[in-house]
Amino acid sequence: MITLMQINDFSKIGFKAGLEIHQQLDTQKLFCSCKGDNEDKYDFEIERRLNISKSEMGEIDPAALHELEKSKSFVYRGSNNSSCLVELDEEPPHEISKEPLEISIQVSHLFNAKIVDSIEFMRKIVIDGSNTAGFQRTALIATDGFVKLKSKKVPIETICLEEDSAKLIKRSSSKDIYHLSRLGIPLVEITTAPVLASPEELKECAKEIGLILRSVKVKRGLGTIRQDVNLSIKGGARIEIKGAQNLKELDKLAYNEAIRQLSLLKVIDELKEREKSGKIDSNFSNPVDVSQIFKETKSNILKKELEQGKSFAVPLKGFSGILGTEILQGRRIGTEISDYAKTYSSLNGLFHRDELPNYGITKAELSSLEKMLNIKKEDSFILVAGKEEECRIFIKKALERLEMLMKKIPSEVRAAKQDGTTTFLRPMPGPARMYPETDVPSIFLEELSVKKAPSIKDVIEKITALGLPREEATIVAKSGKSDFFFKLMNNSKQKASYIYTLLFSKPKEFKKKENLFDSKNISEENIMKLISLLDSGTITKKQLEDAYFDIGKGKNVNLEELSMNKISEEEIRRKIKEIIKQNKDKSFGFLMGKAMAALKGADGKEINQILREELNKK
Amino acid sequence: MNYKTGQLVQLSLKDGREYEGRVISIKEERIIIKLKNGYNVGIFKKNVRDAKPIKEKPVVKNENKKPLLNKKLPKLTILHMGGTIASKVDYELGGVSPLFEPEEIISLFPELSTLVYIESKLVSRMLSENLRFSDLNKLVSAIKDALNAEKKPKGIIITHGTDMLHYTAAALSFLIENPPLPIILVGSQRSSDRPSSDSKSNLMAAVHFILKSESKGVFICIHESSSDNSCLILRGTNARKMHSSRRDAFKPINTEALARISLKDYSIEWLSKEENQNKAPKFYTMNPNLKIGMFYVHPSMCKEELGGILKMDGAIIIGTGLGHIGLNDENEFILKLIKEAISKGVIIAITPQTLFGRISLNVYSTGRKLKELGVLGHESNMLPETAFMKLAFLMSNFKKEEIYELYNKNLRGELSMKSPYEDDYIDAD
């Protein structure tokens, strides 16, 4: 049996990876004036179909193509805030938005890349419905750049500027629903050479690119940066992993993929060995209807499927132990096969001999099945249940995958899952099909004068020089608030550490204390004013923070009044207590007069109230 | 090095960039090459340090097997008048080439192979906005040929750019009296190279309409909405391009659409009465030398602008409201111009800028003056474009007295004397 392996030295297994990073820019859309807001609500809905000609489909079964063409439709939802006729493919692209174009050039500078003489937008055919036009607008901006890591210089092969696709809301066999809010948001795509030699290096590179991208106006938050990983190991296959949103998991993802490939290589060896010695027969027999055996089954899964459908099994001669082989924590060859077949059929999965009896399937049912299929000790089988047609498609595809695994690891596109593993998404696409976007004129670099954006690394240095530790300086720089930070530093007597506390630590602390608190409620003007009041000694830090907290909670605080109210509540109370103590049994009016005299500058109403409170305490 | 389009080259640039790719186009100062990754980049020739052609093996192009045409199926004649319903994209060179041959159309739209036997003819490759009277004559003669063919078509589809499609539709309506079959103009608002093109659905809807109905006449088949759910069959005399870019650019004006074709199952839903006749068809032509002007009335209109009317054979004045031209000092002169033009033999008709509604020259004094001068169009609800083609048709084929009599008569459904009430006249389904 193959035991789950571990990798200690990635150079030994020929680990090679590259990154393709897509970063959304925080501007209006690339070819219209719509906002790039992430939205779910919608004002309208339209339904479209795409004409998919054979050349766009590559090597896909014409029958399947025909079916797809006939039945699949795409529903697009849009809001008037984030979409217009351009997203709907009902109006030509507007003049390219200047800001994202300039940012893409700044990004090229930041990655030391060489910008092309004239930028030519292309139409890249995309037929999954995620672009209303059936193509994505994309242009190559620069080539031959690099990013420096601790131990190496990683070449940046290309930097592109493109439109993001529409967001998939729901997929079904006849209809996919998309939302248009994301379509057309400018994306900068950065592609490294496949030179990253370990998962750690891969992560380091992604982190470094992500950090440098923070030098310009990029969107923040989940889904605004997406990392695709290209990965291969010696003897394995080139795999593209799509949709990794969590940078922290990137090394785990790559590690798992390397393990998956190593394990698969062992299984492939084992299968080849068995085939050589004639133990296995790769001419699979036809699926057999075994519904009869499970007529009285106690397995809930089977029972449910058999209400409407049938159960089919196919014997796998000489495959004993293969499908049960664990290739990754919790993933077996059975999972590999099932994942693949599931993308073509509506069935939820399969059973195989190595895992039975289990899932309510009894020993007796198992032996009837083995008898019916003529299964010997060295054999295995696949068992599925559902609608007959779906069962047949599933088994056909499952066997197709098994056949692939008898030869080599298939090169394919896999989707990143939350748990750091991947699942089959689609076969590796052929070369991108692109042709010129004739609605967008050539853009000449000479005619653009784009200022270099200061690198976030320089910004971090500058903040560190002001006396903030590097870690905190990095937080300031990455937040996009560094300009404001510098402005405060220039205009105030306060130390960098206090400004940092005010802008970064306090909001977190206040949020914990009061969920209503939202730092968005506090404008930069508010903060400037508060700090100037603090600088002039008009208010104390405590007063400043109280006001900060109140404004954050959405309270209307008059900062002008605050400045006049020199005496804090605490102080008033202390003074009043003192007056009460000194003037026992005096009337309220007398005490009030005393307090007013003693607390010049304080608000009479406030004194009045505190005095009453203190008197009531007695 | 002399660059040649299509050539594979290796370029070393002065700034150290190295590119390998195919030359896509050569402009005065720069070349555009397509890199291996599919992207085009522009390079100034002055920035190139060294350029070398790359030798490559000649590519053996495997000729696609031509699909067989089933002659037993109903015949469909496709006449190409510019605008393309089908095209092929060359991803190597980036060019888009239109397809005109029946086999090419079938190979792109395989569903057609079980429905119809296609015969096609390339009548013109003009851009729709370049339409001239002589092109219309070519089209009429191609239609005549199609009708005289040994195997009669079940219908004729004309592919046409959309900009002036409604002009052609109106013209054909007049030039072919009693058409014995459906003649459908099919356009598309998204070019056929895009996967999202509306050309295929518009074509398929037209084909199904031809196969499933007995309608005779000149029609337009186009999307009903932005969705790919249905197409409308519009009458050639009362439709107009009302949007510069949307798929549902064409709308019926002052009338209803004839039918709606579902794009799900291609069923026909009739929206208004179908008119059928069995009279023998009669063909007319346009006088290609005819000069007919269209004058759009606006504030501060000047005599220099309208002065051209004197050199015209005929003119359509697109008047304000019920059909007027202002009558202040300058315009008094304009009125004199019209008078002079009419006395010189220019035939002038007036249509409404409002598109919807009817002309009435009786309500205001301006109108009455125009009517007295002999301006045509009183009580007409014809669209300006239809009126233009009608006048051209009449002037090409009839005597002056006949023209004055026929212009205001309903010949092909282009005008009606009754104005039925609609809640929403713009969206009158």
Short mmCIF file of C-alpha atoms in Angstrom, two decimals, chain B residues 86-354:
data_model
loop_
_atom_site.label_atom_id
_atom_site.label_comp_id
_atom_site.label_asym_id
_atom_site.label_seq_id
_atom_site.Cartn_x
_atom_site.Cartn_y
_atom_site.Cartn_z
CA ALA B 86 -21.88 34.87 -40.91
CA SER B 87 -18.17 35.43 -40.66
CA LYS B 88 -14.99 33.66 -39.78
CA VAL B 89 -12.32 35.00 -37.51
CA ASP B 90 -8.71 34.32 -38.33
CA TYR B 91 -7.12 34.15 -34.89
CA GLU B 92 -3.67 33.96 -36.47
CA LEU B 93 -3.92 37.22 -38.34
CA GLY B 94 -6.82 38.78 -36.54
CA GLY B 95 -8.88 39.35 -39.65
CA VAL B 96 -12.60 38.83 -39.86
CA SER B 97 -13.87 37.58 -43.19
CA PRO B 98 -17.51 37.39 -44.15
CA LEU B 99 -18.97 34.13 -45.39
CA PHE B 100 -21.38 34.15 -48.28
CA GLU B 101 -21.47 30.64 -49.73
CA PRO B 102 -24.38 28.39 -48.80
CA GLU B 103 -21.98 25.68 -47.57
CA GLU B 104 -20.16 28.18 -45.39
CA ILE B 105 -23.38 29.43 -43.88
CA ILE B 106 -24.55 25.88 -43.22
CA SER B 107 -21.24 24.88 -41.66
CA LEU B 108 -21.53 27.79 -39.27
CA PHE B 109 -25.21 27.26 -38.54
CA PRO B 110 -25.60 23.48 -38.79
CA GLU B 111 -29.23 23.61 -37.69
CA LEU B 112 -30.09 25.10 -41.09
CA SER B 113 -28.96 21.96 -42.88
CA THR B 114 -32.08 20.09 -41.81
CA LEU B 115 -34.45 22.95 -42.54
CA VAL B 116 -33.66 24.47 -45.90
CA TYR B 117 -31.73 24.14 -49.08
CA ILE B 118 -29.82 27.38 -49.49
CA GLU B 119 -28.95 29.24 -52.62
CA SER B 120 -27.15 32.50 -52.22
CA LYS B 121 -25.93 35.47 -54.20
CA LEU B 122 -23.62 38.27 -53.32
CA VAL B 123 -25.42 41.34 -54.65
CA SER B 124 -23.29 43.98 -53.04
CA ARG B 125 -20.68 44.33 -50.31
CA MET B 126 -21.43 47.93 -49.56
CA LEU B 127 -21.75 49.46 -46.15
CA SER B 128 -25.40 50.09 -45.60
CA GLU B 129 -24.87 53.85 -45.34
CA ASN B 130 -23.53 53.91 -48.88
CA LEU B 131 -26.82 52.71 -50.36
CA ARG B 132 -27.78 54.22 -53.69
CA PHE B 133 -30.80 53.84 -55.95
CA SER B 134 -28.75 51.75 -58.37
CA ASP B 135 -28.07 49.22 -55.61
CA LEU B 136 -31.79 48.85 -55.09
CA ASN B 137 -32.21 48.10 -58.76
CA LYS B 138 -29.54 45.38 -58.53
CA LEU B 139 -31.39 43.92 -55.59
CA VAL B 140 -34.73 43.93 -57.40
CA SER B 141 -33.19 42.18 -60.35
CA ALA B 142 -31.62 39.56 -58.06
CA ILE B 143 -35.02 38.96 -56.49
CA LYS B 144 -36.56 38.64 -59.94
CA ASP B 145 -33.90 36.08 -60.86
CA ALA B 146 -34.56 34.12 -57.69
CA LEU B 147 -38.28 34.02 -58.45
CA ASN B 148 -37.63 32.89 -62.01
CA ALA B 149 -35.36 30.04 -60.94
CA GLU B 150 -36.38 26.50 -61.78
CA LYS B 151 -36.94 25.62 -58.18
CA LYS B 152 -38.95 28.39 -56.58
CA PRO B 153 -37.72 29.53 -53.18
CA LYS B 154 -40.05 29.42 -50.21
CA GLY B 155 -38.72 32.77 -49.20
CA ILE B 156 -35.92 35.26 -49.72
CA ILE B 157 -33.63 36.57 -47.04
CA ILE B 158 -31.64 39.72 -47.66
CA THR B 159 -28.70 40.40 -45.40
CA HIS B 160 -28.22 44.10 -44.96
CA GLY B 161 -26.31 46.51 -42.76
CA THR B 162 -28.74 48.02 -40.29
CA ASP B 163 -28.07 51.72 -40.76
CA MET B 164 -30.21 52.05 -43.87
CA LEU B 165 -32.01 48.76 -43.69
CA HIS B 166 -35.38 50.46 -43.24
CA TYR B 167 -34.79 52.54 -46.37
CA THR B 168 -34.24 49.37 -48.39
CA ALA B 169 -37.24 47.72 -46.76
CA ALA B 170 -39.45 50.66 -47.74
CA ALA B 171 -38.00 50.82 -51.25
CA LEU B 172 -38.52 47.10 -51.90
CA SER B 173 -42.07 47.37 -50.62
CA PHE B 174 -42.79 49.83 -53.40
CA LEU B 175 -40.60 48.32 -56.11
CA ILE B 176 -42.16 44.87 -55.80
CA GLU B 177 -45.91 44.96 -56.10
CA ASN B 178 -47.66 41.80 -54.89
CA PRO B 179 -44.58 39.86 -53.83
CA PRO B 180 -45.45 36.15 -54.13
CA LEU B 181 -43.39 35.13 -51.08
CA PRO B 182 -41.87 36.56 -47.93
CA ILE B 183 -38.87 38.79 -48.57
CA ILE B 184 -37.17 39.36 -45.23
CA LEU B 185 -34.40 41.79 -44.49
CA VAL B 186 -32.19 40.46 -41.74
CA GLY B 187 -29.66 42.62 -40.02
CA SER B 188 -27.62 42.32 -36.90
CA GLN B 189 -26.56 44.93 -34.41
CA ARG B 190 -23.61 42.89 -33.06
CA SER B 191 -21.20 41.76 -35.74
CA SER B 192 -21.24 38.10 -36.57
CA ASP B 193 -17.66 37.50 -35.40
CA ARG B 194 -18.74 37.82 -31.78
CA PRO B 195 -20.12 34.90 -29.86
CA SER B 196 -22.85 37.28 -28.68
CA SER B 197 -23.90 38.21 -32.19
CA ASP B 198 -27.61 38.51 -32.86
CA SER B 199 -27.15 37.58 -36.52
CA LYS B 200 -27.79 33.90 -36.07
CA SER B 201 -30.95 34.26 -34.02
CA ASN B 202 -32.36 36.89 -36.38
CA LEU B 203 -31.59 34.63 -39.33
CA MET B 204 -33.06 31.54 -37.68
CA ALA B 205 -36.24 33.42 -36.75
CA ALA B 206 -36.59 34.64 -40.33
CA VAL B 207 -36.07 31.12 -41.71
CA HIS B 208 -38.70 29.67 -39.39
CA PHE B 209 -41.13 32.45 -40.28
CA ILE B 210 -40.63 31.66 -43.96
CA LEU B 211 -41.17 27.95 -43.39
CA LYS B 212 -44.13 28.20 -41.06
CA SER B 213 -46.20 31.03 -42.50
CA GLU B 214 -47.86 31.84 -45.79
CA SER B 215 -47.14 35.54 -45.43
CA LYS B 216 -46.19 37.49 -48.50
CA GLY B 217 -44.53 40.85 -48.38
CA VAL B 218 -41.40 42.73 -47.51
CA PHE B 219 -40.46 42.40 -43.85
CA ILE B 220 -37.70 43.07 -41.37
CA CYS B 221 -36.72 40.45 -38.82
CA ILE B 222 -34.90 41.74 -35.77
CA HIS B 223 -34.63 41.28 -32.00
CA GLU B 224 -37.64 42.31 -29.98
CA SER B 225 -35.68 43.16 -26.83
CA SER B 226 -32.17 43.10 -25.48
CA SER B 227 -32.68 39.47 -24.47
CA ASP B 228 -32.34 36.59 -26.92
CA ASN B 229 -35.93 35.56 -26.31
CA SER B 230 -37.83 36.66 -29.38
CA CYS B 231 -37.64 38.40 -32.72
CA LEU B 232 -40.23 40.59 -34.39
CA ILE B 233 -41.41 40.51 -37.98
CA LEU B 234 -41.95 44.15 -38.94
CA ARG B 235 -43.62 45.47 -42.06
CA GLY B 236 -41.12 47.02 -44.46
CA THR B 237 -43.03 50.27 -44.81
CA ASN B 238 -43.49 51.14 -41.14
CA ALA B 239 -40.31 50.29 -39.32
CA ARG B 240 -37.43 52.49 -38.36
CA LYS B 241 -34.01 52.16 -36.73
CA MET B 242 -34.63 53.89 -33.42
CA HIS B 243 -31.46 53.07 -31.50
CA SER B 244 -27.86 53.43 -32.54
CA SER B 245 -26.61 50.25 -30.93
CA ARG B 246 -29.16 48.04 -29.18
CA ARG B 247 -30.20 44.70 -30.63
CA ASP B 248 -33.83 45.79 -30.63
CA ALA B 249 -33.01 48.92 -32.65
CA PHE B 250 -35.93 48.59 -35.06
CA LYS B 251 -39.42 49.49 -33.93
CA PRO B 252 -42.75 49.54 -35.69
CA ILE B 253 -44.04 53.12 -35.96
CA ASN B 254 -47.69 54.10 -36.29
CA THR B 255 -48.53 50.43 -36.61
CA GLU B 256 -48.04 47.07 -34.93
CA ALA B 257 -45.49 44.40 -35.61
CA LEU B 258 -46.78 41.55 -37.75
CA ALA B 259 -45.55 38.63 -35.66
CA ARG B 260 -43.33 37.55 -32.84
CA ILE B 261 -41.02 34.56 -33.25
CA SER B 262 -39.93 32.81 -30.09
CA LEU B 263 -36.23 32.04 -30.08
CA LYS B 264 -36.83 29.08 -27.76
CA ASP B 265 -39.02 27.02 -30.08
CA TYR B 266 -39.37 29.34 -33.10
CA SER B 267 -43.15 29.40 -32.72
CA ILE B 268 -45.04 32.27 -34.34
CA GLU B 269 -47.33 34.55 -32.41
CA TRP B 270 -49.38 36.82 -34.65
CA LEU B 271 -49.56 40.39 -33.42
CA SER B 272 -51.59 41.91 -36.22
CA LYS B 273 -53.59 40.87 -39.21
CA GLU B 274 -51.77 39.17 -42.00
CA GLU B 275 -52.55 40.44 -45.46
CA ASN B 276 -52.45 37.97 -48.26
CA GLN B 277 -52.96 38.44 -51.95
CA ASN B 278 -52.50 36.18 -54.90
CA LYS B 279 -52.07 38.76 -57.61
CA ALA B 280 -49.23 38.51 -60.07
CA PRO B 281 -46.08 40.25 -58.92
CA LYS B 282 -44.98 43.41 -60.68
CA PHE B 283 -41.46 44.81 -60.54
CA TYR B 284 -40.33 48.41 -60.76
CA THR B 285 -36.96 50.10 -60.72
CA MET B 286 -35.63 53.38 -59.42
CA ASN B 287 -34.31 56.07 -61.71
CA PRO B 288 -30.70 56.06 -60.55
CA ASN B 289 -30.19 59.69 -61.54
CA LEU B 290 -33.05 60.99 -59.47
CA LYS B 291 -32.18 63.73 -57.00
CA ILE B 292 -34.35 63.78 -53.95
CA GLY B 293 -33.40 65.82 -50.92
CA MET B 294 -34.48 65.62 -47.32
CA PHE B 295 -34.70 68.85 -45.37
CA TYR B 296 -34.98 68.83 -41.61
CA VAL B 297 -36.74 71.89 -40.25
CA HIS B 298 -35.12 73.52 -37.23
CA PRO B 299 -34.88 76.91 -35.49
CA SER B 300 -33.03 79.61 -37.43
CA MET B 301 -33.17 77.62 -40.61
CA CYS B 302 -31.47 79.62 -43.34
CA LYS B 303 -32.11 80.09 -46.99
CA GLU B 304 -28.65 78.84 -47.94
CA GLU B 305 -29.51 75.49 -46.48
CA LEU B 306 -32.83 75.08 -48.20
CA GLY B 307 -31.51 76.72 -51.35
CA GLY B 308 -30.46 73.31 -52.59
CA ILE B 309 -34.10 72.41 -53.04
CA LEU B 310 -34.10 74.32 -56.32
CA LYS B 311 -31.64 71.82 -57.78
CA MET B 312 -33.64 68.79 -56.68
CA ASP B 313 -36.14 66.70 -58.59
CA GLY B 314 -38.06 66.08 -55.41
CA ALA B 315 -37.82 66.82 -51.73
CA ILE B 316 -39.09 65.59 -48.42
CA ILE B 317 -39.41 68.31 -45.82
CA ILE B 318 -39.32 66.89 -42.33
CA GLY B 319 -41.47 69.48 -40.67
CA THR B 320 -42.20 70.33 -37.08
CA GLY B 321 -45.35 69.19 -35.31
CA LEU B 322 -48.26 68.86 -37.67
CA GLY B 323 -45.98 69.73 -40.60
CA HIS B 324 -44.64 73.23 -40.48
CA ILE B 325 -41.77 75.50 -41.30
CA GLY B 326 -41.45 78.71 -39.30
CA LEU B 327 -42.53 81.95 -40.97
CA ASN B 328 -40.38 84.75 -39.58
CA ASP B 329 -38.37 87.02 -41.88
CA GLU B 330 -35.78 84.52 -42.98
CA ASN B 331 -38.36 81.79 -43.31
CA GLU B 332 -40.67 83.95 -45.34
CA PHE B 333 -37.87 83.74 -47.83
CA ILE B 334 -37.80 80.00 -47.36
CA LEU B 335 -41.47 79.87 -48.22
CA LYS B 336 -40.65 81.80 -51.37
CA LEU B 337 -37.98 79.22 -52.13
CA ILE B 338 -40.48 76.41 -51.84
CA LYS B 339 -42.85 78.25 -54.09
CA GLU B 340 -40.11 78.77 -56.63
CA ALA B 341 -39.06 75.13 -56.42
CA ILE B 342 -42.57 73.88 -57.00
CA SER B 343 -43.02 76.22 -59.94
CA LYS B 344 -39.77 74.78 -61.36
CA GLY B 345 -41.31 71.29 -61.10
CA VAL B 346 -39.74 70.04 -57.88
CA ILE B 347 -42.15 67.71 -56.12
CA ILE B 348 -42.20 68.44 -52.41
CA ALA B 349 -43.83 66.45 -49.63
CA ILE B 350 -43.88 67.03 -45.91
CA THR B 351 -43.57 64.45 -43.12
CA PRO B 352 -43.52 64.82 -39.33
CA GLN B 353 -40.33 65.07 -37.25
CA THR B 354 -42.34 63.50 -34.49
#
